[in-house]
XYZ file of C-alpha atoms in Angstrom:
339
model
C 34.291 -1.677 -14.666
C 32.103 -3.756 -16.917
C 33.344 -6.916 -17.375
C 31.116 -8.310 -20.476
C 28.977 -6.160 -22.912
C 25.402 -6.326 -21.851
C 23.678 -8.566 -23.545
C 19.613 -8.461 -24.393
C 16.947 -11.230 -24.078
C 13.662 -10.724 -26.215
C 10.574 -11.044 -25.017
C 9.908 -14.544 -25.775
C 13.326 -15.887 -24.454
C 13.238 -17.575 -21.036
C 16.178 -18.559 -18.780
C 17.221 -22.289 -18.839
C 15.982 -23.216 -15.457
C 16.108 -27.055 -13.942
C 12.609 -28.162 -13.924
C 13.044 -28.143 -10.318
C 14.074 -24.428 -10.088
C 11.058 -23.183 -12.382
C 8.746 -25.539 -10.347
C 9.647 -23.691 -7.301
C 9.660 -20.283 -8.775
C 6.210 -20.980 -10.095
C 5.034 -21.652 -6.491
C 6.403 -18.507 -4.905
C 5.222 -16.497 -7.533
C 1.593 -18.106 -6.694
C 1.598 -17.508 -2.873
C 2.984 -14.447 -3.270
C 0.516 -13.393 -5.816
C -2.515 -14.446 -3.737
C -0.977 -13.463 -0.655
C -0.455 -9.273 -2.253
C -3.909 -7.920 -2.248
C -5.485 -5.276 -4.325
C -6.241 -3.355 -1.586
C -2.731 -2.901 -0.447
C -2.462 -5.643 2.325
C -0.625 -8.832 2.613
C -2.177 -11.887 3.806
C 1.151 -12.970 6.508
C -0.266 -16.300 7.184
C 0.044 -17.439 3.509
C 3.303 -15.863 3.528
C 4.553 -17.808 6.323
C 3.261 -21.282 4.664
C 6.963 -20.922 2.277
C 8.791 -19.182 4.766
C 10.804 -21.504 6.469
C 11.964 -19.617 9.933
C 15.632 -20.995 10.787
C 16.750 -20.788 14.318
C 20.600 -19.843 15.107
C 22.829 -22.262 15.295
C 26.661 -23.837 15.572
C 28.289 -26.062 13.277
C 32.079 -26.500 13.128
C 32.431 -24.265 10.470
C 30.036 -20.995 11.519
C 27.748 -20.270 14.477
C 25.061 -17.811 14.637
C 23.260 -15.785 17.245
C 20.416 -13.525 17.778
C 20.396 -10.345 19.480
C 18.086 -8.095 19.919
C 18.161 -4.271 19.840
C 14.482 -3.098 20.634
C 11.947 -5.675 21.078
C 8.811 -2.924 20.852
C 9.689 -2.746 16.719
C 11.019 -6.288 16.569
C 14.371 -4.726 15.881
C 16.924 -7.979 15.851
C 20.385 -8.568 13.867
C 21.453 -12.225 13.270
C 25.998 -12.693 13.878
C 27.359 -14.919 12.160
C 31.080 -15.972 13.699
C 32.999 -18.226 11.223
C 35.610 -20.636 13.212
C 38.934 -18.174 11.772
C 40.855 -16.868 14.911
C 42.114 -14.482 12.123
C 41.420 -10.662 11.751
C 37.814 -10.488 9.335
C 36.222 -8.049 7.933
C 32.017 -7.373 8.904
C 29.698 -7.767 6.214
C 26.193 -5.802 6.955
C 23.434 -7.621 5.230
C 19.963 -6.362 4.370
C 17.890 -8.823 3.371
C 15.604 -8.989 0.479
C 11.714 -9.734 -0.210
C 10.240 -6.415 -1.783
C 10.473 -4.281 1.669
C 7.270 -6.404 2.645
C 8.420 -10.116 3.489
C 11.312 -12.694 4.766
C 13.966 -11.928 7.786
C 17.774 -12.804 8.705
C 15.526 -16.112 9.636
C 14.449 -16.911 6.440
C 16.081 -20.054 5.382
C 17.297 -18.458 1.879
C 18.586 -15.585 3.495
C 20.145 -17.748 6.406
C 22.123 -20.027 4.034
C 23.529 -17.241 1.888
C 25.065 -14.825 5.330
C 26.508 -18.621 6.252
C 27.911 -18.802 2.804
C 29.387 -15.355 3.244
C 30.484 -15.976 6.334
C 32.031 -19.049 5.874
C 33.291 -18.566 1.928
C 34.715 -15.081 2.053
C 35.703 -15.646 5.038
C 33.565 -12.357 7.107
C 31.833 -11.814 10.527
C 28.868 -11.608 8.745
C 25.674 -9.466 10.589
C 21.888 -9.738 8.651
C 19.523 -7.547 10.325
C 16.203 -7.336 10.983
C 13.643 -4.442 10.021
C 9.813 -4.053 9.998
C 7.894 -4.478 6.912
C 5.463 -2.761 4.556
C 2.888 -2.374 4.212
C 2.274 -1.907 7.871
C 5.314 0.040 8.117
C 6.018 2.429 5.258
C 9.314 4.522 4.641
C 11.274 5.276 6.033
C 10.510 2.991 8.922
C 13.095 0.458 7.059
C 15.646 2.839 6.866
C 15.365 3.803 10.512
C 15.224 0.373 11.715
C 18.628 -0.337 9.522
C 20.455 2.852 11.287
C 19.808 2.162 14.252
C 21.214 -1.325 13.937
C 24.388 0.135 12.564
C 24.522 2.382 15.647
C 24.006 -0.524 17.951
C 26.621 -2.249 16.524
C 28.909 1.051 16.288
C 28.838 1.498 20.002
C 28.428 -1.979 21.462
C 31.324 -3.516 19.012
C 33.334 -4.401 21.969
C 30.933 -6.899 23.392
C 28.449 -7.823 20.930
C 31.262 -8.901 17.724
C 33.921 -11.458 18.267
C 37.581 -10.007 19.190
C 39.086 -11.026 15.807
C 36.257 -8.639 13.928
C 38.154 -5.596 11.874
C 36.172 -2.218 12.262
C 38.591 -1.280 9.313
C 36.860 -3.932 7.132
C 32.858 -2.904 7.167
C 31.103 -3.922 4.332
C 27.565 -2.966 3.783
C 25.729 -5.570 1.469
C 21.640 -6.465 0.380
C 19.861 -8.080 -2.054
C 17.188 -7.058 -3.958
C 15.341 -4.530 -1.679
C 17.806 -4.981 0.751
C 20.374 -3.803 -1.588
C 18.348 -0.358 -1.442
C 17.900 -0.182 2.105
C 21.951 -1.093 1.887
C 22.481 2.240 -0.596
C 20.387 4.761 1.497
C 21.708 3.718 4.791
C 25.732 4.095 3.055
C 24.452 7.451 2.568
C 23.479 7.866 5.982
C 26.689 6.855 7.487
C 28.388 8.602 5.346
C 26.269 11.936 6.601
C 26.439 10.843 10.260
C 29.913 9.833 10.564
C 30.059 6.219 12.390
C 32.648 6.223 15.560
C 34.033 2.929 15.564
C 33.374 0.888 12.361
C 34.803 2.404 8.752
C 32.818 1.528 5.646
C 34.891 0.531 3.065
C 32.584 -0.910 0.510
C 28.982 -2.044 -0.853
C 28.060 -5.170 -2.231
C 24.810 -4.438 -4.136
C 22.855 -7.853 -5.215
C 20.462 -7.182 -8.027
C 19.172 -3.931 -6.292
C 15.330 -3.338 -6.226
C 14.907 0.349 -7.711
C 12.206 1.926 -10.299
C 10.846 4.245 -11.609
C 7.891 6.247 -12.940
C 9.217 5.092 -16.724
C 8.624 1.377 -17.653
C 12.472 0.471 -18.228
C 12.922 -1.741 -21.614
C 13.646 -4.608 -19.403
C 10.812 -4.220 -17.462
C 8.567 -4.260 -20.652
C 10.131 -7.275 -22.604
C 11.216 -9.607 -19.632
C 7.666 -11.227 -18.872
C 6.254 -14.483 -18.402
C 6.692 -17.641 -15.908
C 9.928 -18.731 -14.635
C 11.539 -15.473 -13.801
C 9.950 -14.542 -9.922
C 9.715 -10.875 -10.324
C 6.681 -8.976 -12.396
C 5.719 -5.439 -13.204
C 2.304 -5.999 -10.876
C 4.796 -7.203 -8.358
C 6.897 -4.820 -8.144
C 4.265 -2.038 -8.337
C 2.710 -3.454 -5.252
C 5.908 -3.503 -3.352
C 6.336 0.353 -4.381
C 2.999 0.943 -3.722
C 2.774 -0.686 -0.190
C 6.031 0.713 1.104
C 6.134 4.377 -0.258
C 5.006 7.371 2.079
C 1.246 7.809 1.280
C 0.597 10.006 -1.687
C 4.234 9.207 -3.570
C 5.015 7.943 -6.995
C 8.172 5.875 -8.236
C 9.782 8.535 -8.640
C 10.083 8.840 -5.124
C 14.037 8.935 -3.925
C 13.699 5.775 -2.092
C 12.824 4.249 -5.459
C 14.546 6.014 -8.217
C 17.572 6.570 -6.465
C 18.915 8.155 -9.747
C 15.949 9.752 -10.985
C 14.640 13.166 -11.183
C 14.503 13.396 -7.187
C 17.898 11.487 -6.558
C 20.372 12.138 -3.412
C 23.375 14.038 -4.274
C 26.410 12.103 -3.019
C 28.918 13.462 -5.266
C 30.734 15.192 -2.029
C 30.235 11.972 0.183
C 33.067 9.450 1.097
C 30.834 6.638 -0.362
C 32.237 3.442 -0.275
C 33.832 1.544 -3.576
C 30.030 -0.241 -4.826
C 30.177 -3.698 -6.308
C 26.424 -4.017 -8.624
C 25.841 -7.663 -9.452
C 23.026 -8.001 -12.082
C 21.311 -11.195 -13.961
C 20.484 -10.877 -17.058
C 16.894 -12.670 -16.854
C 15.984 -9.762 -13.669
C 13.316 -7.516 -15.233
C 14.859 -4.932 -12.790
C 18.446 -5.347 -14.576
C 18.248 -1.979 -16.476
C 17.132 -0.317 -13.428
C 20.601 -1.879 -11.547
C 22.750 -0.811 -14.204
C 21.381 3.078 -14.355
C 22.461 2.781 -10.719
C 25.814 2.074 -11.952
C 26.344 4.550 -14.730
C 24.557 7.213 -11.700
C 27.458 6.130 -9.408
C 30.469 6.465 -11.828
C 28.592 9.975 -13.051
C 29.096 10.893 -8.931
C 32.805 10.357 -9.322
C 32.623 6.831 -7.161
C 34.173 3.729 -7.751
C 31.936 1.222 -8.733
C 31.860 -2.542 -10.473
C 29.123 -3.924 -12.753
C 29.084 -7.776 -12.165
C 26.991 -9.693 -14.710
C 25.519 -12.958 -14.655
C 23.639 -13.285 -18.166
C 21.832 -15.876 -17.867
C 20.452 -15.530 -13.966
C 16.868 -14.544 -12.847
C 16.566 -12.631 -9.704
C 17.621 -14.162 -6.546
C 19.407 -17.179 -8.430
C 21.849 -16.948 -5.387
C 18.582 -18.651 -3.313
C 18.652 -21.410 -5.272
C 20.947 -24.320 -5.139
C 20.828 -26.029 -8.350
C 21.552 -22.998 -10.270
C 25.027 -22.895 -11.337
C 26.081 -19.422 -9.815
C 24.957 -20.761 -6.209
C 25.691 -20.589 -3.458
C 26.289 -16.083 -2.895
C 29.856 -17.123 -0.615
C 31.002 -19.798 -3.710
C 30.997 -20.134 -7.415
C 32.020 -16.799 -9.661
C 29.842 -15.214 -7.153
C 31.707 -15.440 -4.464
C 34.895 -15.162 -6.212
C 33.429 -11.766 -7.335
C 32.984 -10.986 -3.530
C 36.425 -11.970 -2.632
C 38.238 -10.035 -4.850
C 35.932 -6.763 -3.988
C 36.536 -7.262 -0.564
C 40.286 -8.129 -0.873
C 40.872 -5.106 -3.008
C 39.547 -2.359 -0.956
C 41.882 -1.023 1.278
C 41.027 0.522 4.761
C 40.561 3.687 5.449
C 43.176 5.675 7.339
């Protein structure tokens, strides 16, 4: 279901940022740039000088807690428990930051699970993976498993009492929203025991491609966080050794794509903004998903960069309010459990 005809920026057009938004954007872009090497590494420490580590905490709307799953890969999720003594679904959230950066801990991606949780309303889990490009594929997909199967089989005592297993919802952003799609395809595969997936919230999805995508080529230029030589270096410093774009981790539709056409995958919700250079690459994803026979939403947000949810003087924020969340609400309200 699309709800508005796409629309396309030219090359020249910018988004209409608050001077306070594009002043930020123009500093993460610069550490981040500086901080991505030629050579394939990251420099962590500059990294860490804008990411802002959150611990877990109670207020009297949501609390938070850390647990950890295995300590030797820094394997962690982050529960969020809204104050609702009613039934709620569980939201699974991968977080963004191009495979490479950021955790559940980040302060972006801790306000938007809080939103989620607290907005939708959801028992809302973010979990915790290693990064490239000291760990490559499919050590992120592994990591992300095996924190599904934690919470699978320990779902009596690690998740509140009033937390559906009916209700799962996997969701991501950005490259967390492809770590989100490959492990729905893993569950779907493996068969989980306790929890049923019911649906995938997909926030501007990080996929590519071999082919420079006409988005790709025309969105360019300051104010808009994510490049072609960004993006390349992500791919580059979290594909297996030796692999193109084309890889299926990256072009999940592409010439080497996944078959799920006989898979019980869940009802997919895409939201897309119409300033993301990635934006044709998310809605390809789409078309691929309806072409697989599954039910699947195109949400778009024309006039968004990527990651506006992170940002809260942008109209559309925060991820748990605004259209956004209203977006959410109704995806999550409208899928049914499984019987």
């Amino acid at each position: 279901m699309i709800l508005e005809k796409p629309r396309h920026h030219g090359k020249h057009e910018r988004p209409a940022l608050p001077w306070a938004v594009r002043l930020v954007v123009s500093m993460v872009s610069t550490v981040v740039d500086n901080a991505c090497s030629p050579n394939g590494t990251v420099n962590r420490r500059l990294i860490h000088f804008l990411d802002y580590q959150t611990p877990p905490i109670s207020t009297t709307s949501v609390s938070s807690t850390d647990i950890s799953i295995d300590a030797t890969r820094n394997l962690w999720i982050r529960l969020y428990s809204p104050s609702n003594n009613q039934l709620l679904p569980v939201l699974i959230f991968f977080h963004g930051g191009g495979f490479s950066f950021l955790s559940p801990a980040s302060l972006a991606f801790d306000m938007v699970c809080r939103n989620f949780a607290t907005n939708l309303p959801a028992i809302g889990i973010s979990v915790n993976y290693r990064l490239a490009p000291e760990h490559r594929y499919p050590s992120q997909c592994h990591d992300g498993f095996d924190a599904l199967n934690f919470i699978d089989e320990n779902w009596a005592t690690v998740l509140p009492k009033n937390a559906d297993p009916a209700r799962c919802f996997f969701a991501g952003d950005s490259a967390g929203a492809n770590l989100a799609h490959h492990e729905a395809v893993q569950a779907c595969r493996t068969k989980l025991h306790t929890m049923k997936m019911i649906g995938l919230i997909s926030i501007q999805p990080f996929f590519g491609g071999e082919e420079r995508s006409q988005s790709e080529m025309q969105l360019v230029g300051s104010g808009l966080l994510v490049s072609v030589p960004l993006t390349d270096w992500c791919w580059n410093a979290y594909l297996p050794l030796g692999s193109n774009r084309d890889h299926e981790a990256a072009n999940v539709s592409g010439p080497n794509a996944d078959d799920i056409s006989g898979l019980d995958f869940p009802a997919t919700m895409v939201v897309v903004g119409g300033f993301d250079p990635l934006k044709d690459w998310q809605r390809r994803y789409y078309e691929w998903l309806l072409k697989s026979g599954k039910e699947a939403r195109l949400i778009e947000y024309h006039n968004m960069i990527h990651a506006f949810y992170t940002f809260p003087l942008l109209p559309d924020f925060p991820l748990g309010c605004a259209n956004q969340g209203v977006h959410c609400q109704v995806f999550i309200q409208s899928s049914k459990p499984q019987i």
